[in-house]
Short mmCIF file of C-alpha atoms and ligand atoms in Angstrom, two decimals:
data_model
loop_
_atom_site.label_atom_id
_atom_site.label_comp_id
_atom_site.label_asym_id
_atom_site.label_seq_id
_atom_site.Cartn_x
_atom_site.Cartn_y
_atom_site.Cartn_z
CA UNK A 1 181.17 -66.15 -119.71
CA UNK A 2 182.18 -64.17 -116.02
CA UNK A 3 182.51 -60.59 -116.80
CA UNK A 4 186.28 -59.60 -117.48
CA UNK A 5 187.41 -56.21 -115.13
CA UNK A 6 189.81 -54.38 -117.59
CA UNK A 7 193.40 -54.21 -116.28
CA UNK A 8 196.12 -51.25 -115.88
CA UNK A 9 197.88 -51.21 -118.95
CA UNK A 10 200.81 -49.64 -117.56
CA UNK A 11 204.92 -50.63 -118.62
CA UNK A 12 203.41 -54.45 -119.69
CA UNK A 13 201.95 -52.54 -122.57
CA UNK A 14 204.88 -50.47 -123.68
CA UNK A 15 206.51 -50.13 -126.97
CA UNK A 16 203.85 -52.57 -128.59
CA UNK A 17 202.95 -52.78 -132.43
CA UNK A 18 199.65 -52.29 -133.59
CA UNK A 19 200.20 -54.84 -136.33
CA UNK A 20 199.66 -58.67 -137.12
CA UNK A 21 202.12 -60.55 -135.81
CA UNK A 22 202.00 -63.38 -138.26
CA UNK A 23 202.91 -61.21 -141.06
CA UNK A 24 206.62 -61.08 -139.46
CA UNK A 25 207.10 -64.67 -139.27
CA UNK A 26 207.22 -64.80 -143.41
CA UNK A 27 207.91 -61.24 -145.25
CA UNK A 28 205.74 -60.93 -149.01
CA UNK A 29 206.50 -59.03 -151.34
CA UNK A 30 203.05 -58.89 -153.43
CA UNK A 31 203.39 -59.87 -156.90
CA UNK A 32 202.59 -57.14 -159.91
CA UNK A 33 199.30 -56.46 -160.81
CA UNK A 34 197.17 -57.92 -163.99
CA UNK A 35 197.83 -55.31 -166.98
CA UNK A 36 195.62 -55.90 -169.85
CA UNK A 37 193.13 -58.38 -171.14
CA UNK A 38 191.97 -61.77 -169.76
CA UNK A 39 189.51 -63.99 -170.91
CA UNK A 40 189.36 -67.32 -169.08
CA UNK A 41 187.03 -70.42 -167.56
CA UNK A 42 186.61 -68.93 -164.05
CA UNK A 43 187.07 -65.29 -162.42
CA UNK A 44 187.50 -65.34 -158.70
CA UNK A 45 187.43 -62.28 -156.53
CA UNK A 46 189.25 -62.54 -153.37
CA UNK A 47 192.73 -64.20 -152.90
CA UNK A 48 192.14 -65.79 -149.55
CA UNK A 49 191.63 -69.57 -148.48
CA UNK A 50 187.98 -69.86 -149.83
CA UNK A 51 189.46 -68.70 -153.11
CA UNK A 52 192.72 -70.30 -153.42
CA UNK A 53 191.17 -73.70 -152.08
CA UNK A 54 188.28 -73.33 -154.41
CA UNK A 55 190.56 -73.14 -157.32
CA UNK A 56 192.85 -76.18 -156.19
CA UNK A 57 189.96 -78.12 -156.15
CA UNK A 58 188.70 -77.18 -159.82
CA UNK A 59 192.38 -77.33 -161.06
CA UNK A 60 192.04 -81.32 -159.68
CA UNK A 61 188.96 -81.77 -161.40
CA UNK A 62 189.84 -80.75 -164.28
CA UNK A 63 193.25 -79.33 -165.17
CA UNK A 64 192.01 -78.04 -168.44
CA UNK A 65 190.17 -74.97 -166.61
CA UNK A 66 192.04 -71.69 -167.18
CA UNK A 67 191.40 -70.06 -163.41
CA UNK A 68 192.88 -66.43 -162.75
CA UNK A 69 192.18 -65.19 -158.61
CA UNK A 70 192.29 -61.39 -158.67
CA UNK A 71 193.32 -59.96 -155.12
CA UNK A 72 193.31 -56.71 -154.11
CA UNK A 73 196.39 -56.65 -152.10
CA UNK A 74 198.50 -60.23 -151.45
CA UNK A 75 197.65 -63.56 -151.06
CA UNK A 76 196.28 -64.60 -147.32
CA UNK A 77 196.22 -60.62 -146.75
CA UNK A 78 192.76 -60.84 -145.08
CA UNK A 79 191.78 -63.06 -142.78
CA UNK A 80 193.18 -66.02 -144.17
CA UNK A 81 197.01 -64.52 -142.92
CA UNK A 82 195.98 -62.74 -140.03
CA UNK A 83 193.32 -65.56 -137.97
CA UNK A 84 194.01 -66.74 -134.59
CA UNK A 85 194.97 -70.59 -136.06
CA UNK A 86 192.41 -72.50 -134.48
CA UNK A 87 191.45 -75.10 -136.96
CA UNK A 88 188.44 -75.89 -135.32
CA UNK A 89 185.46 -78.22 -136.64
CA UNK A 90 182.79 -75.38 -135.45
CA UNK A 91 180.27 -74.16 -138.05
CA UNK A 92 178.69 -70.91 -137.46
CA UNK A 93 178.86 -69.96 -133.71
CA UNK A 94 178.55 -73.38 -132.43
CA UNK A 95 177.19 -76.95 -132.38
CA UNK A 96 174.18 -76.02 -130.34
CA UNK A 97 173.18 -72.91 -132.61
CA UNK A 98 173.82 -75.44 -135.84
CA UNK A 99 171.66 -78.53 -134.28
CA UNK A 100 168.57 -75.85 -132.84
CA UNK A 101 168.61 -74.50 -136.24
CA UNK A 102 169.06 -77.81 -139.16
CA UNK A 103 168.53 -80.60 -136.79
CA UNK A 104 171.06 -83.62 -135.41
CA UNK A 105 170.79 -84.90 -139.36
CA UNK A 106 172.12 -82.55 -140.88
CA UNK A 107 174.43 -80.97 -138.29
CA UNK A 108 176.22 -84.31 -137.76
CA UNK A 109 177.06 -84.94 -142.27
CA UNK A 110 178.18 -81.14 -141.93
CA UNK A 111 180.60 -81.83 -139.43
CA UNK A 112 181.98 -84.47 -140.63
CA UNK A 113 182.77 -83.38 -143.94
CA UNK A 114 184.80 -80.40 -142.01
CA UNK A 115 186.22 -82.88 -139.70
CA UNK A 116 187.80 -84.90 -143.05
CA UNK A 117 188.71 -80.86 -144.00
CA UNK A 118 191.09 -80.72 -140.52
CA UNK A 119 192.64 -84.25 -141.45
CA UNK A 120 192.86 -83.19 -145.19
CA UNK A 121 194.32 -79.75 -144.22
CA UNK A 122 197.50 -81.47 -142.35
CA UNK A 123 198.08 -83.77 -145.01
CA UNK A 124 197.96 -81.10 -147.53
CA UNK A 125 200.95 -79.55 -145.35
CA UNK A 126 203.10 -82.45 -145.54
CA UNK A 127 202.48 -83.41 -149.23
CA UNK A 128 203.08 -79.49 -150.60
CA UNK A 129 206.01 -78.48 -148.16
CA UNK A 130 203.74 -76.05 -146.29
CA UNK A 131 205.72 -75.12 -143.25
CA UNK A 132 202.65 -73.80 -141.26
CA UNK A 133 203.81 -74.75 -137.92
CA UNK A 134 200.93 -77.44 -137.85
CA UNK A 135 200.42 -78.59 -133.73
CA UNK A 136 198.01 -81.54 -133.86
CA UNK A 137 197.15 -81.49 -130.23
CA UNK A 138 194.09 -79.53 -130.98
CA UNK A 139 192.63 -77.44 -128.14
CA UNK A 140 190.22 -77.37 -125.23
CA UNK A 141 187.11 -76.08 -124.44
CA UNK A 142 187.11 -74.84 -120.89
CA UNK A 143 184.73 -73.52 -118.29
CA UNK A 144 185.32 -70.90 -116.10
CA UNK A 145 182.64 -71.30 -113.57
CA UNK A 146 179.66 -73.58 -112.97
CA UNK A 147 177.53 -71.63 -115.80
CA UNK A 148 179.98 -72.61 -118.47
CA UNK A 149 180.56 -75.68 -117.01
CA UNK A 150 176.78 -76.69 -118.11
CA UNK A 151 177.42 -75.23 -120.98
CA UNK A 152 180.01 -77.82 -122.01
CA UNK A 153 178.04 -80.36 -120.45
CA UNK A 154 175.06 -79.72 -123.21
CA UNK A 155 177.45 -79.50 -125.40
CA UNK A 156 179.13 -83.03 -124.62
CA UNK A 157 175.31 -84.50 -124.43
CA UNK A 158 174.55 -82.81 -128.53
CA UNK A 159 177.89 -84.20 -129.38
CA UNK A 160 176.57 -87.44 -128.49
CA UNK A 161 173.50 -87.55 -130.20
CA UNK A 162 175.50 -86.92 -133.22
CA UNK A 163 177.49 -89.68 -132.76
CA UNK A 164 180.88 -88.57 -131.51
CA UNK A 165 183.41 -91.18 -131.00
CA UNK A 166 183.79 -92.00 -126.70
CA UNK A 167 186.99 -90.19 -125.77
CA UNK A 168 185.12 -87.07 -125.36
CA UNK A 169 184.67 -85.90 -122.15
CA UNK A 170 184.46 -83.45 -119.64
CA UNK A 171 187.63 -83.31 -117.21
CA UNK A 172 187.33 -81.53 -113.57
CA UNK A 173 189.64 -79.07 -112.57
CA UNK A 174 192.24 -81.45 -111.42
CA UNK A 175 192.50 -83.25 -114.72
CA UNK A 176 192.10 -80.36 -116.84
CA UNK A 177 195.04 -78.47 -114.26
CA UNK A 178 197.03 -81.51 -115.26
CA UNK A 179 196.79 -80.27 -119.13
CA UNK A 180 196.42 -76.68 -118.91
CA UNK A 181 197.54 -75.35 -115.32
CA UNK A 182 195.57 -72.67 -115.04
CA UNK A 183 193.71 -71.23 -111.78
CA UNK A 184 190.89 -69.77 -114.65
CA UNK A 185 190.09 -73.29 -115.48
CA UNK A 186 187.16 -75.48 -113.39
CA UNK A 187 186.45 -77.66 -116.41
CA UNK A 188 187.58 -78.59 -119.87
CA UNK A 189 186.33 -81.09 -122.85
CA UNK A 190 188.89 -81.54 -125.75
CA UNK A 191 188.38 -80.86 -128.99
CA UNK A 192 189.68 -82.73 -132.22
CA UNK A 193 191.55 -80.02 -134.20
CA UNK A 194 195.26 -78.19 -134.67
CA UNK A 195 196.96 -75.15 -134.12
CA UNK A 196 198.60 -73.57 -136.95
CA UNK A 197 200.13 -70.24 -138.30
CA UNK A 198 197.74 -69.02 -140.71
CA UNK A 199 199.50 -66.95 -142.62
CA UNK A 200 202.02 -69.51 -143.79
CA UNK A 201 199.29 -71.43 -144.66
CA UNK A 202 198.08 -68.94 -146.83
CA UNK A 203 201.17 -68.38 -148.39
CA UNK A 204 201.76 -71.87 -148.89
CA UNK A 205 198.49 -72.38 -150.82
CA UNK A 206 199.69 -69.52 -152.60
CA UNK A 207 202.49 -71.08 -153.69
CA UNK A 208 200.89 -74.57 -154.59
CA UNK A 209 198.21 -73.39 -156.28
CA UNK A 210 200.68 -71.06 -158.76
CA UNK A 211 202.87 -73.98 -159.04
CA UNK A 212 200.28 -75.58 -160.67
CA UNK A 213 199.29 -73.13 -163.09
CA UNK A 214 196.63 -71.31 -161.33
CA UNK A 215 197.04 -67.42 -162.32
CA UNK A 216 196.99 -64.95 -158.95
CA UNK A 217 197.08 -61.57 -159.64
CA UNK A 218 198.17 -59.47 -156.49
CA UNK A 219 197.83 -56.13 -156.29
CA UNK A 220 194.66 -55.88 -158.08
CA UNK A 221 191.54 -54.70 -157.24
CA UNK A 222 188.23 -55.92 -158.36
CA UNK A 223 186.31 -52.40 -159.62
CA UNK A 224 183.78 -53.10 -160.68
CA UNK A 225 181.14 -56.77 -162.07
CA UNK A 226 179.45 -56.69 -165.22
CA UNK A 227 177.62 -59.21 -166.53
CA UNK A 228 177.23 -59.32 -170.68
CA UNK A 229 176.60 -62.10 -173.32
CA UNK A 230 180.39 -63.04 -173.35
CA UNK A 231 181.00 -63.52 -169.85
CA UNK A 232 181.59 -61.33 -166.63
CA UNK A 233 183.78 -58.74 -166.43
CA UNK A 234 185.31 -57.91 -164.21
CA UNK A 235 187.44 -54.25 -164.38
CA UNK A 236 190.34 -53.50 -162.25
CA UNK A 237 192.82 -50.47 -162.49
CA UNK A 238 195.26 -51.81 -165.17
CA UNK A 239 193.07 -54.79 -166.89
CA UNK A 240 190.11 -57.01 -167.19
CA UNK A 241 189.11 -60.05 -166.84
CA UNK A 242 186.11 -62.06 -169.05
CA UNK A 243 184.91 -65.24 -167.78
CA UNK A 244 182.16 -67.94 -167.80
CA UNK A 245 182.64 -68.29 -164.27
CA UNK A 246 182.52 -66.12 -160.88
CA UNK A 247 182.96 -66.19 -157.82
CA UNK A 248 183.03 -63.86 -155.26
CA UNK A 249 185.39 -64.85 -152.68
CA UNK A 250 185.61 -61.87 -149.96
CA UNK A 251 183.81 -62.91 -147.09
CA UNK A 252 184.13 -59.59 -144.83
CA UNK A 253 184.82 -57.75 -148.08
CA UNK A 254 182.14 -59.34 -149.66
CA UNK A 255 179.39 -56.29 -149.01
CA UNK A 256 181.10 -53.99 -150.74
CA UNK A 257 178.93 -55.78 -154.41
CA UNK A 258 175.76 -55.01 -154.63
CA UNK A 259 174.63 -58.45 -154.32
CA UNK A 260 175.48 -58.96 -151.10
CA UNK A 261 175.47 -55.35 -149.09
CA UNK A 262 173.08 -56.67 -146.43
CA UNK A 263 173.63 -60.52 -146.31
CA UNK A 264 177.46 -60.05 -144.45
CA UNK A 265 178.87 -57.58 -142.05
CA UNK A 266 182.61 -57.05 -140.83
CA UNK A 267 182.92 -57.44 -136.86
CA UNK A 268 185.88 -56.84 -135.40
CA UNK A 269 187.74 -59.21 -132.90
CA UNK A 270 191.22 -58.43 -131.60
CA UNK A 271 194.29 -59.93 -130.10
CA UNK A 272 197.70 -59.67 -128.36
CA UNK A 273 200.11 -61.32 -128.64
CA UNK A 274 203.37 -62.00 -126.38
CA UNK A 275 207.25 -61.59 -127.01
CA UNK A 276 208.14 -65.57 -126.37
CA UNK A 277 208.47 -67.04 -123.05
CA UNK A 278 211.53 -67.75 -121.84
CA UNK A 279 212.66 -71.24 -120.95
CA UNK A 280 212.34 -70.07 -117.14
CA UNK A 281 209.05 -68.28 -118.22
CA UNK A 282 207.91 -71.55 -119.53
CA UNK A 283 209.00 -73.75 -116.60
CA UNK A 284 206.32 -71.86 -114.58
CA UNK A 285 203.16 -73.24 -115.93
CA UNK A 286 202.84 -76.69 -117.01
CA UNK A 287 201.48 -77.29 -120.24
CA UNK A 288 203.07 -80.38 -121.54
CA UNK A 289 201.35 -80.76 -124.76
CA UNK A 290 200.48 -76.74 -125.56
CA UNK A 291 196.84 -76.86 -126.52
CA UNK A 292 195.07 -74.36 -127.01
CA UNK A 293 192.17 -73.17 -125.21
CA UNK A 294 189.08 -71.73 -125.95
CA UNK A 295 186.09 -70.32 -122.87
CA UNK A 296 182.80 -71.46 -123.37
CA UNK A 297 179.99 -68.77 -123.52
CA UNK A 298 178.99 -66.15 -126.91
CA UNK A 299 181.70 -63.83 -126.64
CA UNK A 300 184.58 -66.13 -126.33
CA UNK A 301 188.27 -65.73 -125.39
CA UNK A 302 191.35 -67.72 -126.04
CA UNK A 303 194.92 -68.57 -125.62
CA UNK A 304 197.52 -70.12 -127.55
CA UNK A 305 200.91 -70.40 -127.79
CA UNK A 306 202.65 -69.97 -131.25
CA UNK A 307 205.24 -72.42 -132.54
CA UNK A 308 207.69 -69.41 -131.73
CA UNK A 309 206.68 -69.56 -127.46
CA UNK A 310 204.97 -66.20 -127.47
CA UNK A 311 201.11 -66.18 -125.83
CA UNK A 312 198.66 -65.29 -128.50
CA UNK A 313 195.10 -64.57 -126.65
CA UNK A 314 192.33 -63.12 -127.97
CA UNK A 315 188.41 -62.21 -128.40
CA UNK A 316 186.14 -60.56 -125.72
CA UNK A 317 183.67 -58.39 -127.27
CA UNK A 318 183.25 -58.01 -130.92
CA UNK A 319 182.39 -54.83 -132.56
CA UNK A 320 180.43 -54.11 -135.48
CA UNK A 321 181.06 -50.75 -136.52
CA UNK A 322 178.79 -48.22 -138.34
CA UNK A 323 178.14 -48.45 -142.19
CA UNK A 324 180.37 -52.02 -142.29
CA UNK A 325 183.44 -49.78 -141.09
CA UNK A 326 186.82 -52.08 -141.69
CA UNK A 327 189.04 -49.24 -142.04
CA UNK A 328 192.33 -50.70 -140.39
CA UNK A 329 194.62 -47.63 -139.85
CA UNK A 330 191.53 -46.56 -137.44
CA UNK A 331 190.46 -49.91 -136.00
CA UNK A 332 193.70 -51.87 -135.73
CA UNK A 333 194.31 -50.45 -132.11
CA UNK A 334 191.72 -50.64 -129.72
CA UNK A 335 192.90 -49.94 -126.22
CA UNK A 336 189.81 -51.37 -124.23
CA UNK A 337 190.60 -54.41 -125.98
CA UNK A 338 194.12 -54.87 -125.48
CA UNK A 339 192.97 -54.27 -121.66
CA UNK A 340 190.41 -56.66 -121.60
CA UNK A 341 192.84 -59.26 -123.22
CA UNK A 342 195.42 -58.34 -120.66
CA UNK A 343 192.91 -59.37 -118.11
CA UNK A 344 192.97 -62.80 -119.32
CA UNK A 345 196.30 -62.92 -119.42
CA UNK A 346 196.42 -62.67 -115.36
CA UNK A 347 193.39 -64.23 -114.74
CA UNK A 348 194.61 -67.54 -116.74
CA UNK A 349 198.08 -67.11 -116.33
CA UNK A 350 199.07 -65.13 -112.81
CA UNK A 351 202.85 -66.09 -113.25
CA UNK A 352 202.86 -64.57 -117.08
CA UNK A 353 201.03 -61.45 -116.10
CA UNK A 354 203.71 -58.93 -116.55
CA UNK A 355 205.47 -60.27 -120.05
CA UNK A 356 204.93 -57.38 -122.05
CA UNK A 357 202.64 -57.70 -125.14
CA UNK A 358 204.69 -57.26 -128.33
CA UNK A 359 201.59 -56.46 -131.15
CA UNK A 360 197.75 -56.36 -130.72
CA UNK A 361 195.84 -55.84 -133.36
CA UNK A 362 192.17 -56.56 -135.63
CA UNK A 363 190.38 -57.95 -138.23
CA UNK A 364 187.58 -58.36 -139.26
CA UNK A 365 185.43 -61.66 -138.75
CA UNK A 366 182.05 -61.97 -141.38
CA UNK A 367 178.98 -62.88 -139.69
CA UNK A 368 175.21 -63.51 -141.49
CA UNK A 369 172.37 -62.73 -139.79
CA UNK A 370 171.42 -66.48 -138.93
CA UNK A 371 175.36 -66.98 -138.11
CA UNK A 372 175.77 -69.85 -140.59
CA UNK A 373 178.16 -69.55 -143.51
CA UNK A 374 176.53 -69.26 -146.75
CA UNK A 375 177.63 -70.55 -150.30
CA UNK A 376 175.09 -70.51 -153.35
CA UNK A 377 175.26 -69.33 -156.75
CA UNK A 378 173.27 -66.37 -158.37
CA UNK A 379 172.41 -68.38 -161.05
CA UNK A 380 174.15 -66.89 -164.31
CA UNK A 381 177.41 -68.13 -163.87
CA UNK A 382 178.15 -66.42 -160.49
CA UNK A 383 178.80 -68.05 -157.18
CA UNK A 384 179.93 -67.04 -153.96
CA UNK A 385 180.90 -67.88 -150.32
CA UNK A 386 180.84 -65.61 -147.28
CA UNK A 387 179.91 -65.81 -143.77
CA UNK A 388 182.53 -68.43 -141.70
CA UNK A 389 181.64 -66.44 -138.91
CA UNK A 390 185.18 -66.54 -137.41
CA UNK A 391 185.43 -70.43 -137.56
CA UNK A 392 186.86 -70.60 -141.72
CA UNK A 393 190.26 -72.27 -141.21
CA UNK A 394 188.94 -76.02 -142.13
CA UNK A 395 185.51 -74.70 -143.40
CA UNK A 396 187.15 -72.61 -145.88
CA UNK A 397 188.26 -75.87 -147.19
CA UNK A 398 184.91 -77.88 -147.04
CA UNK A 399 183.36 -74.48 -149.28
CA UNK A 400 186.06 -75.17 -151.65
CA UNK A 401 185.18 -78.69 -152.39
CA UNK A 402 181.06 -77.71 -152.42
CA UNK A 403 181.84 -74.51 -154.67
CA UNK A 404 184.17 -76.95 -156.99
CA UNK A 405 180.65 -78.75 -157.18
CA UNK A 406 178.42 -75.80 -157.74
CA UNK A 407 180.89 -75.01 -160.63
CA UNK A 408 180.81 -77.81 -162.02
CA UNK A 409 177.25 -78.70 -162.07
CA UNK A 410 177.83 -81.92 -159.87
CA UNK A 411 174.98 -82.93 -156.99
CA UNK A 412 177.26 -84.36 -154.22
CA UNK A 413 177.17 -84.56 -150.79
CA UNK A 414 179.05 -81.20 -150.51
CA UNK A 415 176.60 -79.30 -152.50
CA UNK A 416 173.66 -80.75 -150.08
CA UNK A 417 175.47 -79.58 -147.29
CA UNK A 418 173.34 -77.76 -144.66
CA UNK A 419 175.42 -74.18 -145.70
CA UNK A 420 175.05 -73.93 -149.01
CA UNK A 421 172.05 -72.87 -151.00
CA UNK A 422 170.61 -71.91 -148.20
CA UNK A 423 168.22 -69.06 -147.79
CA UNK A 424 169.66 -65.73 -146.73
CA UNK A 425 167.73 -63.23 -144.69
CA UNK A 426 169.17 -60.16 -145.15
CA UNK A 427 170.50 -57.42 -142.06
CA UNK A 428 168.22 -53.98 -142.09
CA UNK A 429 169.74 -51.18 -143.22
CA UNK A 430 171.86 -48.12 -141.46
CA UNK A 431 170.86 -47.06 -138.91
CA UNK A 432 168.74 -50.14 -138.01
CA UNK A 433 171.45 -52.22 -138.63
CA UNK A 434 173.89 -50.55 -136.39
CA UNK A 435 171.51 -50.56 -133.24
CA UNK A 436 170.23 -53.87 -134.03
CA UNK A 437 174.63 -55.09 -133.94
CA UNK A 438 174.62 -53.07 -130.63
CA UNK A 439 171.50 -54.78 -128.91
CA UNK A 440 172.10 -58.25 -129.86
CA UNK A 441 176.00 -58.03 -128.92
CA UNK A 442 174.32 -56.25 -125.25
CA UNK A 443 172.17 -59.51 -124.92
CA UNK A 444 174.66 -61.83 -125.91
CA UNK A 445 177.15 -60.43 -123.21
CA UNK A 446 174.22 -60.25 -120.38
CA UNK A 447 173.13 -64.06 -121.43
CA UNK A 448 177.15 -64.96 -120.54
CA UNK A 449 176.65 -62.94 -117.32
CA UNK A 450 173.70 -64.60 -116.72
CA UNK A 451 172.93 -67.53 -118.45
CA UNK A 452 170.47 -69.02 -115.84
CA UNK A 453 168.36 -66.09 -116.37
CA UNK A 454 168.58 -66.15 -120.41
CA UNK A 455 168.91 -69.82 -121.09
CA UNK A 456 167.06 -69.49 -124.65
CA UNK A 457 169.62 -69.87 -127.76
CA UNK A 458 170.34 -66.48 -128.88
CA UNK A 459 172.50 -67.60 -131.84
C1 FAD B 501 190.63 -61.84 -136.25
C2 FAD B 501 190.25 -63.36 -136.63
C3 FAD B 501 190.71 -64.42 -136.23
C4 FAD B 501 190.20 -64.90 -136.90
N1 FAD B 501 190.29 -66.53 -136.15
C5 FAD B 501 190.46 -67.45 -136.65
C6 FAD B 501 190.47 -68.88 -135.99
O1 FAD B 501 191.27 -69.21 -134.72
N2 FAD B 501 189.68 -69.99 -136.65
C7 FAD B 501 188.99 -70.32 -137.64
O2 FAD B 501 188.74 -71.48 -137.91
N3 FAD B 501 188.61 -69.24 -138.42
C8 FAD B 501 189.39 -68.02 -137.72
N4 FAD B 501 188.95 -66.80 -138.47
C9 FAD B 501 187.85 -66.60 -140.01
C10 FAD B 501 188.76 -67.32 -140.58
O3 FAD B 501 190.04 -66.40 -140.92
C11 FAD B 501 188.40 -66.93 -141.81
O4 FAD B 501 187.35 -66.99 -142.14
C12 FAD B 501 188.49 -67.18 -143.32
O5 FAD B 501 190.35 -67.01 -143.73
C13 FAD B 501 188.01 -66.73 -144.86
O6 FAD B 501 188.75 -66.58 -145.82
P1 FAD B 501 188.52 -66.39 -147.15
O7 FAD B 501 189.28 -65.97 -147.93
O8 FAD B 501 186.56 -66.61 -147.26
O9 FAD B 501 188.58 -64.62 -146.75
P2 FAD B 501 189.72 -63.67 -146.47
O10 FAD B 501 190.65 -64.40 -146.31
O11 FAD B 501 189.30 -62.42 -145.67
O12 FAD B 501 189.82 -63.31 -148.27
C14 FAD B 501 189.25 -62.44 -148.74
C15 FAD B 501 190.58 -61.57 -149.39
O13 FAD B 501 189.22 -60.63 -150.42
C16 FAD B 501 190.41 -59.25 -150.64
N5 FAD B 501 189.38 -58.56 -151.44
C17 FAD B 501 188.53 -58.12 -151.08
N6 FAD B 501 187.97 -57.02 -151.60
C18 FAD B 501 188.57 -57.24 -152.76
C19 FAD B 501 188.35 -56.79 -153.76
N7 FAD B 501 187.50 -55.84 -154.68
N8 FAD B 501 189.15 -57.05 -155.13
C20 FAD B 501 190.71 -58.10 -155.18
N9 FAD B 501 190.16 -58.51 -153.23
C21 FAD B 501 189.50 -58.10 -152.76
C22 FAD B 501 191.05 -59.32 -149.62
O14 FAD B 501 192.07 -58.39 -149.47
C23 FAD B 501 190.92 -60.29 -148.78
O15 FAD B 501 192.64 -60.97 -148.98
C24 FAD B 501 189.51 -65.52 -137.62
C25 FAD B 501 189.51 -64.33 -138.89
C26 FAD B 501 189.79 -63.46 -138.20
C27 FAD B 501 189.66 -61.73 -138.82
#
């Protein structure tokens, strides 16, 4: 990736809200907290996509199961409700990294499972009347220079080895610009996928699972877990749940539990959203199918239009903060990240460079040491899933099926996917984790600047 020179902020950034844009598209009044004692079959901590898909698939498999979800805030308050809405087949960091680590055959099986989830997501929304503003045009992986073109060629070769259907085609500059007329785009490859409103997907999923009889207790933080002879006991501020099976589904927050303290770290990723473009502004850039785009590289930058014709840009350098700091009020605003994103907007769409941002915000992506998700069992009726590494919309749907099969003790293709029951390497303790993250981040940024000099697969 080419280095992005921070642009001056100036008037274009006046009156920016440091709040998650998506939340404005459907206001939420969280439900009441759990009060009293509950005994059930399955208790799930966390109320995001992982929790709700797992509950959904468990309920479909066995409607008699009594399932209770505990969510500290409201269902979808975490990454599920404020991601950037790119429904991607990506597992972990990239296809290249996955093939490098697991081999072509296992990578192919995993990609096929996630590809199926992408299709089923849309069907789920239609069937359950979830208006997640699904746009199935997908997105392009784009190259902004010759080094990135080589990355696209490498990914195309890999996809061919994995038996990808024909149609994956490297579009040269002219053909790419017939799709998205940006002077920054030098080449592009169409990736299957979709764009959604993540918050509305989360809230639609919440309505669907609660209508099916699954209890979702919002404003109910799990304070402690104790494994006893009668089951796993989860204490909450006003109550207690005792369950035979427990699922930890808090992803980037998972490190709060001692078992996962060093297995997953939260890394901040930022986004900026403009006001809606006017008809006249929209007419200034040829972008007929409204696909998203993602620049090739370690630290990706990406852009898309929302259903309401706002531009959303995200990405840039990711930040791990000392001791897994996820303090939203302190870090939701990151002026340097905003400047970077404004520079990306100007580089991609000079005609829109003065369109003001109305929202800039950050959220935490969950990263594991191997940069692949991990789904598994602790062996005593406790299960976990975490580490989607910024690509979790479709993957959490697949994870829900894998967790269903692990919990019901079924040996299936899902319970044997490459990210299920794998060995997990821990991160080092602090301050080594912080220092190590900084060093790796510098190395990845250097590789983006000089891919010819650092050819090794770093992540
Ligand atoms: C900024 C950002 C952009 C992203 N963009 C994309 C994208 O474009 N495409 C894509 O595929 N993926 C993207 N992702 C990743 C994707 O959003 C996640 O992988 C996915 O949402 C993970 O879902 P989850 O349910 O596992 O976790 P979450 O949605 O984070 O849910 C965990 C929940 O646990 C709750 N919780 C935490 N602690 C407790 C506790 N003690 N008790 C009870 N509840 C608790 C939290 O409040 C939270 O709601 C992005 C992520 C971020 C942060």
